[in-house]
């Protein structure tokens, strides 16, 4: 692997991480707002927020990976 390829890979990882963090913040606020409307105990609310975020982020990661694979082919 040449240094240009390494730099390019590092840049891609950095951009992906920053995009994911922005998505996480945006989604978290939206999910939290909806979950807080429900009449659940605090621990159930926190669990529901975490599960919902995990599912959304996992789905977005998979679709990102699929798009990348398609673009490379």
mmCIF file with all atom_site columns, N, CA and C in Angstrom, residues 4-73:
data_model
loop_
_atom_site.group_PDB
_atom_site.id
_atom_site.type_symbol
_atom_site.label_atom_id
_atom_site.label_alt_id
_atom_site.label_comp_id
_atom_site.label_asym_id
_atom_site.label_entity_id
_atom_site.label_seq_id
_atom_site.pdbx_PDB_ins_code
_atom_site.Cartn_x
_atom_site.Cartn_y
_atom_site.Cartn_z
_atom_site.occupancy
_atom_site.B_iso_or_equiv
_atom_site.pdbx_formal_charge
_atom_site.auth_seq_id
_atom_site.auth_comp_id
_atom_site.auth_asym_id
_atom_site.auth_atom_id
_atom_site.pdbx_PDB_model_num
ATOM 1   N N  . UNK A 1 4  ? -0.158  7.409  -0.460  1.00 0.00 ? 4  UNK A N  1
ATOM 2   C CA . UNK A 1 4  ? -1.344  8.118  -0.968  1.00 0.00 ? 4  UNK A CA 1
ATOM 3   C C  . UNK A 1 4  ? -2.612  7.326  -0.648  1.00 0.00 ? 4  UNK A C  1
ATOM 4   N N  . UNK A 1 5  ? -2.537  6.025  -0.811  1.00 0.00 ? 5  UNK A N  1
ATOM 5   C CA . UNK A 1 5  ? -3.678  5.156  -0.518  1.00 0.00 ? 5  UNK A CA 1
ATOM 6   C C  . UNK A 1 5  ? -3.995  5.181  0.982   1.00 0.00 ? 5  UNK A C  1
ATOM 7   N N  . UNK A 1 6  ? -2.964  5.173  1.806   1.00 0.00 ? 6  UNK A N  1
ATOM 8   C CA . UNK A 1 6  ? -3.145  5.229  3.262   1.00 0.00 ? 6  UNK A CA 1
ATOM 9   C C  . UNK A 1 6  ? -3.800  6.544  3.651   1.00 0.00 ? 6  UNK A C  1
ATOM 10  N N  . UNK A 1 7  ? -3.312  7.662  3.109   1.00 0.00 ? 7  UNK A N  1
ATOM 11  C CA . UNK A 1 7  ? -3.906  8.979  3.417   1.00 0.00 ? 7  UNK A CA 1
ATOM 12  C C  . UNK A 1 7  ? -5.367  9.024  2.992   1.00 0.00 ? 7  UNK A C  1
ATOM 13  N N  . UNK A 1 8  ? -5.663  8.498  1.832   1.00 0.00 ? 8  UNK A N  1
ATOM 14  C CA . UNK A 1 8  ? -7.032  8.476  1.322   1.00 0.00 ? 8  UNK A CA 1
ATOM 15  C C  . UNK A 1 8  ? -7.936  7.649  2.237   1.00 0.00 ? 8  UNK A C  1
ATOM 16  N N  . UNK A 1 9  ? -7.456  6.502  2.673   1.00 0.00 ? 9  UNK A N  1
ATOM 17  C CA . UNK A 1 9  ? -8.233  5.643  3.573   1.00 0.00 ? 9  UNK A CA 1
ATOM 18  C C  . UNK A 1 9  ? -8.496  6.333  4.898   1.00 0.00 ? 9  UNK A C  1
ATOM 19  N N  . UNK A 1 10 ? -7.476  6.993  5.440   1.00 0.00 ? 10 UNK A N  1
ATOM 20  C CA . UNK A 1 10 ? -7.631  7.699  6.715   1.00 0.00 ? 10 UNK A CA 1
ATOM 21  C C  . UNK A 1 10 ? -8.642  8.834  6.579   1.00 0.00 ? 10 UNK A C  1
ATOM 22  N N  . UNK A 1 11 ? -8.603  9.542  5.474   1.00 0.00 ? 11 UNK A N  1
ATOM 23  C CA . UNK A 1 11 ? -9.547  10.630 5.236   1.00 0.00 ? 11 UNK A CA 1
ATOM 24  C C  . UNK A 1 11 ? -10.971 10.084 5.154   1.00 0.00 ? 11 UNK A C  1
ATOM 25  N N  . UNK A 1 12 ? -11.158 8.979  4.456   1.00 0.00 ? 12 UNK A N  1
ATOM 26  C CA . UNK A 1 12 ? -12.486 8.368  4.348   1.00 0.00 ? 12 UNK A CA 1
ATOM 27  C C  . UNK A 1 12 ? -13.033 7.969  5.712   1.00 0.00 ? 12 UNK A C  1
ATOM 28  N N  . UNK A 1 13 ? -12.189 7.384  6.547   1.00 0.00 ? 13 UNK A N  1
ATOM 29  C CA . UNK A 1 13 ? -12.615 6.974  7.890   1.00 0.00 ? 13 UNK A CA 1
ATOM 30  C C  . UNK A 1 13 ? -12.996 8.196  8.712   1.00 0.00 ? 13 UNK A C  1
ATOM 31  N N  . UNK A 1 14 ? -12.210 9.264  8.622   1.00 0.00 ? 14 UNK A N  1
ATOM 32  C CA . UNK A 1 14 ? -12.489 10.489 9.373   1.00 0.00 ? 14 UNK A CA 1
ATOM 33  C C  . UNK A 1 14 ? -13.811 11.109 8.946   1.00 0.00 ? 14 UNK A C  1
ATOM 34  N N  . UNK A 1 15 ? -14.040 11.218 7.658   1.00 0.00 ? 15 UNK A N  1
ATOM 35  C CA . UNK A 1 15 ? -15.287 11.801 7.146   1.00 0.00 ? 15 UNK A CA 1
ATOM 36  C C  . UNK A 1 15 ? -16.472 10.956 7.582   1.00 0.00 ? 15 UNK A C  1
ATOM 37  N N  . UNK A 1 16 ? -16.330 9.638  7.480   1.00 0.00 ? 16 UNK A N  1
ATOM 38  C CA . UNK A 1 16 ? -17.420 8.741  7.866   1.00 0.00 ? 16 UNK A CA 1
ATOM 39  C C  . UNK A 1 16 ? -17.730 8.895  9.349   1.00 0.00 ? 16 UNK A C  1
ATOM 40  N N  . UNK A 1 17 ? -16.706 8.976  10.187  1.00 0.00 ? 17 UNK A N  1
ATOM 41  C CA . UNK A 1 17 ? -16.901 9.116  11.636  1.00 0.00 ? 17 UNK A CA 1
ATOM 42  C C  . UNK A 1 17 ? -17.614 10.416 11.973  1.00 0.00 ? 17 UNK A C  1
ATOM 43  N N  . UNK A 1 18 ? -17.200 11.513 11.344  1.00 0.00 ? 18 UNK A N  1
ATOM 44  C CA . UNK A 1 18 ? -17.832 12.804 11.612  1.00 0.00 ? 18 UNK A CA 1
ATOM 45  C C  . UNK A 1 18 ? -19.281 12.815 11.151  1.00 0.00 ? 18 UNK A C  1
ATOM 46  N N  . UNK A 1 19 ? -19.552 12.216 10.005  1.00 0.00 ? 19 UNK A N  1
ATOM 47  C CA . UNK A 1 19 ? -20.924 12.138 9.492   1.00 0.00 ? 19 UNK A CA 1
ATOM 48  C C  . UNK A 1 19 ? -21.778 11.317 10.440  1.00 0.00 ? 19 UNK A C  1
ATOM 49  N N  . UNK A 1 20 ? -21.235 10.227 10.914  1.00 0.00 ? 20 UNK A N  1
ATOM 50  C CA . UNK A 1 20 ? -21.975 9.353  11.831  1.00 0.00 ? 20 UNK A CA 1
ATOM 51  C C  . UNK A 1 20 ? -22.289 10.087 13.136  1.00 0.00 ? 20 UNK A C  1
ATOM 52  N N  . UNK A 1 21 ? -21.353 10.857 13.653  1.00 0.00 ? 21 UNK A N  1
ATOM 53  C CA . UNK A 1 21 ? -21.588 11.601 14.892  1.00 0.00 ? 21 UNK A CA 1
ATOM 54  C C  . UNK A 1 21 ? -22.689 12.638 14.695  1.00 0.00 ? 21 UNK A C  1
ATOM 55  N N  . UNK A 1 22 ? -22.686 13.342 13.565  1.00 0.00 ? 22 UNK A N  1
ATOM 56  C CA . UNK A 1 22 ? -23.741 14.330 13.296  1.00 0.00 ? 22 UNK A CA 1
ATOM 57  C C  . UNK A 1 22 ? -25.092 13.642 13.197  1.00 0.00 ? 22 UNK A C  1
ATOM 58  N N  . UNK A 1 23 ? -25.121 12.516 12.527  1.00 0.00 ? 23 UNK A N  1
ATOM 59  C CA . UNK A 1 23 ? -26.353 11.743 12.399  1.00 0.00 ? 23 UNK A CA 1
ATOM 60  C C  . UNK A 1 23 ? -26.829 11.309 13.781  1.00 0.00 ? 23 UNK A C  1
ATOM 61  N N  . UNK A 1 24 ? -25.901 10.821 14.597  1.00 0.00 ? 24 UNK A N  1
ATOM 62  C CA . UNK A 1 24 ? -26.219 10.345 15.938  1.00 0.00 ? 24 UNK A CA 1
ATOM 63  C C  . UNK A 1 24 ? -26.874 11.466 16.746  1.00 0.00 ? 24 UNK A C  1
ATOM 64  N N  . UNK A 1 25 ? -26.303 12.661 16.737  1.00 0.00 ? 25 UNK A N  1
ATOM 65  C CA . UNK A 1 25 ? -26.848 13.792 17.497  1.00 0.00 ? 25 UNK A CA 1
ATOM 66  C C  . UNK A 1 25 ? -28.240 14.165 17.007  1.00 0.00 ? 25 UNK A C  1
ATOM 67  N N  . UNK A 1 26 ? -28.409 14.240 15.705  1.00 0.00 ? 26 UNK A N  1
ATOM 68  C CA . UNK A 1 26 ? -29.687 14.631 15.115  1.00 0.00 ? 26 UNK A CA 1
ATOM 69  C C  . UNK A 1 26 ? -30.771 13.601 15.445  1.00 0.00 ? 26 UNK A C  1
ATOM 70  N N  . UNK A 1 27 ? -30.435 12.341 15.253  1.00 0.00 ? 27 UNK A N  1
ATOM 71  C CA . UNK A 1 27 ? -31.392 11.262 15.507  1.00 0.00 ? 27 UNK A CA 1
ATOM 72  C C  . UNK A 1 27 ? -31.695 11.178 16.995  1.00 0.00 ? 27 UNK A C  1
ATOM 73  N N  . UNK A 1 28 ? -30.672 11.326 17.842  1.00 0.00 ? 28 UNK A N  1
ATOM 74  C CA . UNK A 1 28 ? -30.869 11.228 19.289  1.00 0.00 ? 28 UNK A CA 1
ATOM 75  C C  . UNK A 1 28 ? -31.899 12.248 19.764  1.00 0.00 ? 28 UNK A C  1
ATOM 76  N N  . UNK A 1 29 ? -31.769 13.484 19.314  1.00 0.00 ? 29 UNK A N  1
ATOM 77  C CA . UNK A 1 29 ? -32.706 14.529 19.734  1.00 0.00 ? 29 UNK A CA 1
ATOM 78  C C  . UNK A 1 29 ? -34.128 14.191 19.323  1.00 0.00 ? 29 UNK A C  1
ATOM 79  N N  . UNK A 1 30 ? -34.291 13.698 18.101  1.00 0.00 ? 30 UNK A N  1
ATOM 80  C CA . UNK A 1 30 ? -35.617 13.354 17.589  1.00 0.00 ? 30 UNK A CA 1
ATOM 81  C C  . UNK A 1 30 ? -36.212 12.177 18.374  1.00 0.00 ? 30 UNK A C  1
ATOM 82  N N  . UNK A 1 31 ? -35.402 11.143 18.588  1.00 0.00 ? 31 UNK A N  1
ATOM 83  C CA . UNK A 1 31 ? -35.867 9.952  19.307  1.00 0.00 ? 31 UNK A CA 1
ATOM 84  C C  . UNK A 1 31 ? -36.193 10.300 20.752  1.00 0.00 ? 31 UNK A C  1
ATOM 85  N N  . UNK A 1 32 ? -35.305 11.063 21.384  1.00 0.00 ? 32 UNK A N  1
ATOM 86  C CA . UNK A 1 32 ? -35.509 11.431 22.782  1.00 0.00 ? 32 UNK A CA 1
ATOM 87  C C  . UNK A 1 32 ? -36.824 12.191 22.951  1.00 0.00 ? 32 UNK A C  1
ATOM 88  N N  . UNK A 1 33 ? -37.102 13.107 22.055  1.00 0.00 ? 33 UNK A N  1
ATOM 89  C CA . UNK A 1 33 ? -38.320 13.913 22.109  1.00 0.00 ? 33 UNK A CA 1
ATOM 90  C C  . UNK A 1 33 ? -39.564 13.020 22.079  1.00 0.00 ? 33 UNK A C  1
ATOM 91  N N  . UNK A 1 34 ? -39.570 12.037 21.179  1.00 0.00 ? 34 UNK A N  1
ATOM 92  C CA . UNK A 1 34 ? -40.719 11.129 21.057  1.00 0.00 ? 34 UNK A CA 1
ATOM 93  C C  . UNK A 1 34 ? -40.840 10.201 22.261  1.00 0.00 ? 34 UNK A C  1
ATOM 94  N N  . UNK A 1 35 ? -39.714 9.661  22.727  1.00 0.00 ? 35 UNK A N  1
ATOM 95  C CA . UNK A 1 35 ? -39.739 8.706  23.838  1.00 0.00 ? 35 UNK A CA 1
ATOM 96  C C  . UNK A 1 35 ? -40.171 9.391  25.129  1.00 0.00 ? 35 UNK A C  1
ATOM 97  N N  . UNK A 1 36 ? -39.764 10.630 25.329  1.00 0.00 ? 36 UNK A N  1
ATOM 98  C CA . UNK A 1 36 ? -40.122 11.336 26.560  1.00 0.00 ? 36 UNK A CA 1
ATOM 99  C C  . UNK A 1 36 ? -41.625 11.576 26.669  1.00 0.00 ? 36 UNK A C  1
ATOM 100 N N  . UNK A 1 37 ? -42.338 11.528 25.549  1.00 0.00 ? 37 UNK A N  1
ATOM 101 C CA . UNK A 1 37 ? -43.792 11.687 25.566  1.00 0.00 ? 37 UNK A CA 1
ATOM 102 C C  . UNK A 1 37 ? -44.486 10.458 26.163  1.00 0.00 ? 37 UNK A C  1
ATOM 103 N N  . UNK A 1 38 ? -43.818 9.308  26.099  1.00 0.00 ? 38 UNK A N  1
ATOM 104 C CA . UNK A 1 38 ? -44.406 8.057  26.586  1.00 0.00 ? 38 UNK A CA 1
ATOM 105 C C  . UNK A 1 38 ? -44.375 8.009  28.109  1.00 0.00 ? 38 UNK A C  1
ATOM 106 N N  . UNK A 1 39 ? -45.365 7.342  28.692  1.00 0.00 ? 39 UNK A N  1
ATOM 107 C CA . UNK A 1 39 ? -45.378 7.235  30.159  1.00 0.00 ? 39 UNK A CA 1
ATOM 108 C C  . UNK A 1 39 ? -44.677 5.939  30.572  1.00 0.00 ? 39 UNK A C  1
ATOM 109 N N  . UNK A 1 40 ? -43.361 6.000  30.587  1.00 0.00 ? 40 UNK A N  1
ATOM 110 C CA . UNK A 1 40 ? -42.525 4.872  30.981  1.00 0.00 ? 40 UNK A CA 1
ATOM 111 C C  . UNK A 1 40 ? -41.628 5.301  32.131  1.00 0.00 ? 40 UNK A C  1
ATOM 112 N N  . UNK A 1 41 ? -41.059 4.324  32.835  1.00 0.00 ? 41 UNK A N  1
ATOM 113 C CA . UNK A 1 41 ? -40.105 4.658  33.885  1.00 0.00 ? 41 UNK A CA 1
ATOM 114 C C  . UNK A 1 41 ? -38.835 5.187  33.212  1.00 0.00 ? 41 UNK A C  1
ATOM 115 N N  . UNK A 1 42 ? -38.047 5.980  33.930  1.00 0.00 ? 42 UNK A N  1
ATOM 116 C CA . UNK A 1 42 ? -36.821 6.540  33.336  1.00 0.00 ? 42 UNK A CA 1
ATOM 117 C C  . UNK A 1 42 ? -35.890 5.483  32.728  1.00 0.00 ? 42 UNK A C  1
ATOM 118 N N  . UNK A 1 43 ? -35.732 4.332  33.406  1.00 0.00 ? 43 UNK A N  1
ATOM 119 C CA . UNK A 1 43 ? -34.814 3.314  32.869  1.00 0.00 ? 43 UNK A CA 1
ATOM 120 C C  . UNK A 1 43 ? -35.345 2.729  31.562  1.00 0.00 ? 43 UNK A C  1
ATOM 121 N N  . UNK A 1 44 ? -36.662 2.561  31.447  1.00 0.00 ? 44 UNK A N  1
ATOM 122 C CA . UNK A 1 44 ? -37.239 2.060  30.195  1.00 0.00 ? 44 UNK A CA 1
ATOM 123 C C  . UNK A 1 44 ? -37.089 3.086  29.080  1.00 0.00 ? 44 UNK A C  1
ATOM 124 N N  . UNK A 1 45 ? -37.253 4.364  29.413  1.00 0.00 ? 45 UNK A N  1
ATOM 125 C CA . UNK A 1 45 ? -37.080 5.418  28.404  1.00 0.00 ? 45 UNK A CA 1
ATOM 126 C C  . UNK A 1 45 ? -35.654 5.409  27.864  1.00 0.00 ? 45 UNK A C  1
ATOM 127 N N  . UNK A 1 46 ? -34.682 5.326  28.769  1.00 0.00 ? 46 UNK A N  1
ATOM 128 C CA . UNK A 1 46 ? -33.273 5.309  28.356  1.00 0.00 ? 46 UNK A CA 1
ATOM 129 C C  . UNK A 1 46 ? -32.986 4.089  27.483  1.00 0.00 ? 46 UNK A C  1
ATOM 130 N N  . UNK A 1 47 ? -33.492 2.933  27.889  1.00 0.00 ? 47 UNK A N  1
ATOM 131 C CA . UNK A 1 47 ? -33.289 1.709  27.111  1.00 0.00 ? 47 UNK A CA 1
ATOM 132 C C  . UNK A 1 47 ? -33.895 1.811  25.726  1.00 0.00 ? 47 UNK A C  1
ATOM 133 N N  . UNK A 1 48 ? -35.101 2.360  25.648  1.00 0.00 ? 48 UNK A N  1
ATOM 134 C CA . UNK A 1 48 ? -35.780 2.507  24.358  1.00 0.00 ? 48 UNK A CA 1
ATOM 135 C C  . UNK A 1 48 ? -35.020 3.462  23.441  1.00 0.00 ? 48 UNK A C  1
ATOM 136 N N  . UNK A 1 49 ? -34.520 4.555  24.001  1.00 0.00 ? 49 UNK A N  1
ATOM 137 C CA . UNK A 1 49 ? -33.721 5.511  23.213  1.00 0.00 ? 49 UNK A CA 1
ATOM 138 C C  . UNK A 1 49 ? -32.470 4.808  22.671  1.00 0.00 ? 49 UNK A C  1
ATOM 139 N N  . UNK A 1 50 ? -31.771 4.075  23.539  1.00 0.00 ? 50 UNK A N  1
ATOM 140 C CA . UNK A 1 50 ? -30.531 3.405  23.120  1.00 0.00 ? 50 UNK A CA 1
ATOM 141 C C  . UNK A 1 50 ? -30.777 2.348  22.053  1.00 0.00 ? 50 UNK A C  1
ATOM 142 N N  . UNK A 1 51 ? -31.829 1.549  22.215  1.00 0.00 ? 51 UNK A N  1
ATOM 143 C CA . UNK A 1 51 ? -32.140 0.509  21.227  1.00 0.00 ? 51 UNK A CA 1
ATOM 144 C C  . UNK A 1 51 ? -32.507 1.142  19.888  1.00 0.00 ? 51 UNK A C  1
ATOM 145 N N  . UNK A 1 52 ? -33.317 2.184  19.931  1.00 0.00 ? 52 UNK A N  1
ATOM 146 C CA . UNK A 1 52 ? -33.734 2.854  18.696  1.00 0.00 ? 52 UNK A CA 1
ATOM 147 C C  . UNK A 1 52 ? -32.530 3.450  17.976  1.00 0.00 ? 52 UNK A C  1
ATOM 148 N N  . UNK A 1 53 ? -31.651 4.120  18.722  1.00 0.00 ? 53 UNK A N  1
ATOM 149 C CA . UNK A 1 53 ? -30.446 4.703  18.117  1.00 0.00 ? 53 UNK A CA 1
ATOM 150 C C  . UNK A 1 53 ? -29.561 3.623  17.515  1.00 0.00 ? 53 UNK A C  1
ATOM 151 N N  . UNK A 1 54 ? -29.366 2.548  18.246  1.00 0.00 ? 54 UNK A N  1
ATOM 152 C CA . UNK A 1 54 ? -28.503 1.475  17.760  1.00 0.00 ? 54 UNK A CA 1
ATOM 153 C C  . UNK A 1 54 ? -29.041 0.932  16.444  1.00 0.00 ? 54 UNK A C  1
ATOM 154 N N  . UNK A 1 55 ? -30.357 0.694  16.392  1.00 0.00 ? 55 UNK A N  1
ATOM 155 C CA . UNK A 1 55 ? -30.969 0.173  15.159  1.00 0.00 ? 55 UNK A CA 1
ATOM 156 C C  . UNK A 1 55 ? -30.812 1.151  14.000  1.00 0.00 ? 55 UNK A C  1
ATOM 157 N N  . UNK A 1 56 ? -31.053 2.436  14.248  1.00 0.00 ? 56 UNK A N  1
ATOM 158 C CA . UNK A 1 56 ? -30.942 3.436  13.179  1.00 0.00 ? 56 UNK A CA 1
ATOM 159 C C  . UNK A 1 56 ? -29.503 3.538  12.677  1.00 0.00 ? 56 UNK A C  1
ATOM 160 N N  . UNK A 1 57 ? -28.551 3.572  13.600  1.00 0.00 ? 57 UNK A N  1
ATOM 161 C CA . UNK A 1 57 ? -27.153 3.702  13.196  1.00 0.00 ? 57 UNK A CA 1
ATOM 162 C C  . UNK A 1 57 ? -26.665 2.448  12.483  1.00 0.00 ? 57 UNK A C  1
ATOM 163 N N  . UNK A 1 58 ? -27.106 1.285  12.936  1.00 0.00 ? 58 UNK A N  1
ATOM 164 C CA . UNK A 1 58 ? -26.704 0.041  12.273  1.00 0.00 ? 58 UNK A CA 1
ATOM 165 C C  . UNK A 1 58 ? -27.250 0.018  10.851  1.00 0.00 ? 58 UNK A C  1
ATOM 166 N N  . UNK A 1 59 ? -28.496 0.443  10.670  1.00 0.00 ? 59 UNK A N  1
ATOM 167 C CA . UNK A 1 59 ? -29.091 0.457  9.333   1.00 0.00 ? 59 UNK A CA 1
ATOM 168 C C  . UNK A 1 59 ? -28.337 1.428  8.434   1.00 0.00 ? 59 UNK A C  1
ATOM 169 N N  . UNK A 1 60 ? -28.016 2.606  8.956   1.00 0.00 ? 60 UNK A N  1
ATOM 170 C CA . UNK A 1 60 ? -27.301 3.595  8.154   1.00 0.00 ? 60 UNK A CA 1
ATOM 171 C C  . UNK A 1 60 ? -25.893 3.122  7.813   1.00 0.00 ? 60 UNK A C  1
ATOM 172 N N  . UNK A 1 61 ? -25.236 2.424  8.718   1.00 0.00 ? 61 UNK A N  1
ATOM 173 C CA . UNK A 1 61 ? -23.897 1.899  8.444   1.00 0.00 ? 61 UNK A CA 1
ATOM 174 C C  . UNK A 1 61 ? -23.955 0.878  7.321   1.00 0.00 ? 61 UNK A C  1
ATOM 175 N N  . UNK A 1 62 ? -24.970 -0.001 7.354   1.00 0.00 ? 62 UNK A N  1
ATOM 176 C CA . UNK A 1 62 ? -25.096 -1.021 6.317   1.00 0.00 ? 62 UNK A CA 1
ATOM 177 C C  . UNK A 1 62 ? -25.357 -0.384 4.960   1.00 0.00 ? 62 UNK A C  1
ATOM 178 N N  . UNK A 1 63 ? -26.249 0.592  4.913   1.00 0.00 ? 63 UNK A N  1
ATOM 179 C CA . UNK A 1 63 ? -26.563 1.206  3.623   1.00 0.00 ? 63 UNK A CA 1
ATOM 180 C C  . UNK A 1 63 ? -25.349 1.971  3.097   1.00 0.00 ? 63 UNK A C  1
ATOM 181 N N  . UNK A 1 64 ? -24.569 2.576  3.995   1.00 0.00 ? 64 UNK A N  1
ATOM 182 C CA . UNK A 1 64 ? -23.352 3.279  3.590   1.00 0.00 ? 64 UNK A CA 1
ATOM 183 C C  . UNK A 1 64 ? -22.373 2.282  2.964   1.00 0.00 ? 64 UNK A C  1
ATOM 184 N N  . UNK A 1 65 ? -22.224 1.133  3.605   1.00 0.00 ? 65 UNK A N  1
ATOM 185 C CA . UNK A 1 65 ? -21.311 0.105  3.114   1.00 0.00 ? 65 UNK A CA 1
ATOM 186 C C  . UNK A 1 65 ? -21.775 -0.424 1.767   1.00 0.00 ? 65 UNK A C  1
ATOM 187 N N  . UNK A 1 66 ? -23.073 -0.656 1.629   1.00 0.00 ? 66 UNK A N  1
ATOM 188 C CA . UNK A 1 66 ? -23.599 -1.160 0.357   1.00 0.00 ? 66 UNK A CA 1
ATOM 189 C C  . UNK A 1 66 ? -23.362 -0.152 -0.767  1.00 0.00 ? 66 UNK A C  1
ATOM 190 N N  . UNK A 1 67 ? -23.579 1.131  -0.486  1.00 0.00 ? 67 UNK A N  1
ATOM 191 C CA . UNK A 1 67 ? -23.342 2.164  -1.509  1.00 0.00 ? 67 UNK A CA 1
ATOM 192 C C  . UNK A 1 67 ? -21.874 2.166  -1.918  1.00 0.00 ? 67 UNK A C  1
ATOM 193 N N  . UNK A 1 68 ? -20.985 2.028  -0.941  1.00 0.00 ? 68 UNK A N  1
ATOM 194 C CA . UNK A 1 68 ? -19.554 2.010  -1.228  1.00 0.00 ? 68 UNK A CA 1
ATOM 195 C C  . UNK A 1 68 ? -19.170 0.826  -2.093  1.00 0.00 ? 68 UNK A C  1
ATOM 196 N N  . UNK A 1 69 ? -19.742 -0.337 -1.783  1.00 0.00 ? 69 UNK A N  1
ATOM 197 C CA . UNK A 1 69 ? -19.460 -1.542 -2.571  1.00 0.00 ? 69 UNK A CA 1
ATOM 198 C C  . UNK A 1 69 ? -19.929 -1.355 -4.006  1.00 0.00 ? 69 UNK A C  1
ATOM 199 N N  . UNK A 1 70 ? -21.129 -0.835 -4.162  1.00 0.00 ? 70 UNK A N  1
ATOM 200 C CA . UNK A 1 70 ? -21.699 -0.626 -5.494  1.00 0.00 ? 70 UNK A CA 1
ATOM 201 C C  . UNK A 1 70 ? -20.842 0.353  -6.293  1.00 0.00 ? 70 UNK A C  1
ATOM 202 N N  . UNK A 1 71 ? -20.377 1.398  -5.644  1.00 0.00 ? 71 UNK A N  1
ATOM 203 C CA . UNK A 1 71 ? -19.567 2.408  -6.330  1.00 0.00 ? 71 UNK A CA 1
ATOM 204 C C  . UNK A 1 71 ? -18.228 1.823  -6.790  1.00 0.00 ? 71 UNK A C  1
ATOM 205 N N  . UNK A 1 72 ? -17.670 0.904  -5.994  1.00 0.00 ? 72 UNK A N  1
ATOM 206 C CA . UNK A 1 72 ? -16.376 0.316  -6.345  1.00 0.00 ? 72 UNK A CA 1
ATOM 207 C C  . UNK A 1 72 ? -16.497 -0.691 -7.482  1.00 0.00 ? 72 UNK A C  1
ATOM 208 N N  . UNK A 1 73 ? -17.671 -1.308 -7.628  1.00 0.00 ? 73 UNK A N  1
ATOM 209 C CA . UNK A 1 73 ? -17.830 -2.366 -8.643  1.00 0.00 ? 73 UNK A CA 1
ATOM 210 C C  . UNK A 1 73 ? -17.959 -1.845 -10.027 1.00 0.00 ? 73 UNK A C  1
#
